XYZ file of C-alpha atoms in Angstrom:
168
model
C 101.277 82.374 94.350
C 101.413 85.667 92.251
C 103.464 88.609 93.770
C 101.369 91.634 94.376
C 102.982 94.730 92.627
C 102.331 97.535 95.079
C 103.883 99.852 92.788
C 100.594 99.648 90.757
C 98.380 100.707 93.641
C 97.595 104.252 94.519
C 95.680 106.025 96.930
C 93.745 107.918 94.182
C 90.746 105.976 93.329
C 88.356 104.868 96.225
C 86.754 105.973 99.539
C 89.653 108.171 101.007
C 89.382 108.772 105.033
C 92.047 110.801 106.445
C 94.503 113.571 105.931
C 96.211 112.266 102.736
C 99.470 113.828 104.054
C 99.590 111.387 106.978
C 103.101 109.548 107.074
C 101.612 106.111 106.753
C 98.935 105.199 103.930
C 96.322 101.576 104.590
C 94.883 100.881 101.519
C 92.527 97.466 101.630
C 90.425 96.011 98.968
C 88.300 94.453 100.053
C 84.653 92.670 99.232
C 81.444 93.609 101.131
C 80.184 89.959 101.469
C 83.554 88.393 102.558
C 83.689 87.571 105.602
C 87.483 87.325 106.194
C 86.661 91.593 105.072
C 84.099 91.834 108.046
C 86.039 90.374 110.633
C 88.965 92.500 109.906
C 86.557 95.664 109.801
C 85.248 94.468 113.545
C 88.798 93.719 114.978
C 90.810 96.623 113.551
C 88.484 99.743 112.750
C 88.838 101.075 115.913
C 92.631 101.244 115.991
C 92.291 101.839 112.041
C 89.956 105.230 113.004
C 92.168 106.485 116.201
C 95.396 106.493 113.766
C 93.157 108.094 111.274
C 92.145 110.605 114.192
C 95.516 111.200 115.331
C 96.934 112.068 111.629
C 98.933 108.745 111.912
C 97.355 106.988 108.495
C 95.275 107.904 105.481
C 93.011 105.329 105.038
C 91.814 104.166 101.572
C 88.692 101.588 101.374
C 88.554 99.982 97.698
C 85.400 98.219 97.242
C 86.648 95.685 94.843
C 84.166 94.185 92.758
C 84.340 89.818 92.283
C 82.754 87.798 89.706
C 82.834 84.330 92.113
C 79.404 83.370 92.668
C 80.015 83.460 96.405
C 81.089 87.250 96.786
C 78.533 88.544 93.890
C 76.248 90.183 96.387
C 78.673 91.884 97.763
C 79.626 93.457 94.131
C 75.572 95.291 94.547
C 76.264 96.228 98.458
C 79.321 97.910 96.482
C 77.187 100.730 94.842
C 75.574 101.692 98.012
C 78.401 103.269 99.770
C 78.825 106.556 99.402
C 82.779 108.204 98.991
C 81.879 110.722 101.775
C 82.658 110.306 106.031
C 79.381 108.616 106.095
C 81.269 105.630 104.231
C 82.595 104.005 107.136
C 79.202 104.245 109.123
C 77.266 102.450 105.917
C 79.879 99.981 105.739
C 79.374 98.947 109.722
C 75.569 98.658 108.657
C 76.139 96.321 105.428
C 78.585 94.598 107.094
C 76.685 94.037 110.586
C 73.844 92.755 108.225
C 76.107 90.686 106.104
C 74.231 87.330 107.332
C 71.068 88.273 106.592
C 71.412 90.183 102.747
C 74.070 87.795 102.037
C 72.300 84.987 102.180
C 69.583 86.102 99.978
C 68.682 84.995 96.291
C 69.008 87.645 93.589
C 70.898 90.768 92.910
C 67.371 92.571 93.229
C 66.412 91.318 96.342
C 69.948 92.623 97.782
C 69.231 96.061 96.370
C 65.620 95.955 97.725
C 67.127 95.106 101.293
C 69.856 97.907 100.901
C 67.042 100.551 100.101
C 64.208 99.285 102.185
C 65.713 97.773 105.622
C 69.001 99.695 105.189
C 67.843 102.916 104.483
C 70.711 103.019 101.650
C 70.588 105.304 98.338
C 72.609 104.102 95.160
C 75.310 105.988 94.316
C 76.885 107.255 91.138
C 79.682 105.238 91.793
C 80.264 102.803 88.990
C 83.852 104.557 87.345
C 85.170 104.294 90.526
C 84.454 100.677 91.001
C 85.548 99.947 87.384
C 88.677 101.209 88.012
C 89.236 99.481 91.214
C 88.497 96.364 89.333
C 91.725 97.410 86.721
C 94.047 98.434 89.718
C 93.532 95.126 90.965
C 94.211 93.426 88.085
C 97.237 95.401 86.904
C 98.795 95.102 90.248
C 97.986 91.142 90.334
C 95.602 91.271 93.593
C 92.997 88.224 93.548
C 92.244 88.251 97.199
C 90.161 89.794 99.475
C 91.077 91.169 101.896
C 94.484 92.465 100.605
C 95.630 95.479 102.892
C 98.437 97.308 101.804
C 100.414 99.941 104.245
C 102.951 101.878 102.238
C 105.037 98.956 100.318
C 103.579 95.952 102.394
C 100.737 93.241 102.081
C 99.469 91.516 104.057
C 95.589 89.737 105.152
C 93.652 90.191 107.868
C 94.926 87.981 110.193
C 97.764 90.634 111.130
C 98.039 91.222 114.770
C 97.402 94.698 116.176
C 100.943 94.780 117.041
C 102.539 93.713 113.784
C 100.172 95.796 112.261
C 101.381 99.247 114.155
C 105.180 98.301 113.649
C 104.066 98.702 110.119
C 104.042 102.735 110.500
C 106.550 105.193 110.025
């Protein structure tokens, strides 16, 4: 198994939630039609938002774009998201649908679900993605989820209390 090089990730490039001075940074890349990604989103955004809300952790989302047939879909869901605090609320919808769009044909039928039963506008956000893509590369991450606090990976199956002892 390759070594991820945290060195090579940063908290510069994706959907940024948080005070960026917090003491403790969670930055996950993660795939919008995994659904090892969803269930960590349902069992940990609530303790991920009241650490956000307390100034405890910045909290950086990278939407990281796959070319396996299985998490393709997920790659167009990508472009819907906006960077702003709405982020997290479009993600919940995507993901909450994630059985239904994700089981559809064609990258056009996902954007026609996005736009017509989501309610979702494309965004401008294809440099971000691209670069995502390279950060992930350069710093050897092939899996989603990979969540990173500070210096330390780990996946989604992190309990809630390993995953506190993980902050300063």
């Amino acid at each position: 198994m390759t070594q991820i090089d945290t060195s090579k990730v940063t908290s510069t490039t994706g959907i940024k939630i948080g005070q960026k001075e917090a003491p403790n940074t969670l930055i996950e890349f993660v795939n919008l039609r995994c659904p090892y990604c969803r269930q960590w989103w349902d069992e940990k955004l609530d303790l991920i938002t009241h650490e956000v809300s307390t100034g405890i952790l910045h909290y950086v989302i990278k939407l990281f774009n796959k070319e396996s047939p299985g998490l393709a879909l997920g790659n167009v869901m990508h472009q819907y998201v906006p960077t702003n605090e709405q982020a997290v609320d479009v993600i919940t919808k995507i993901y909450h649908t994630q059985n239904d769009w994700g089981n559809l044909f064609s990258p056009d039928e996902v954007e026609l679900f996005a736009e017509e039963t989501l309610g979702l506008v494309k965004q401008q956000n294809r440099d971000m993605l691209d670069s995502i893509v390279k950060e992930a590369l350069d710093a050897s991450i092939r899996f989603v989820p990979t969540l990173i606090v500070d210096e330390t990976d780990f996946d989604q199956k992190i309990s809630n209390q390993d995953f506190l002892a993980l902050f300063k």
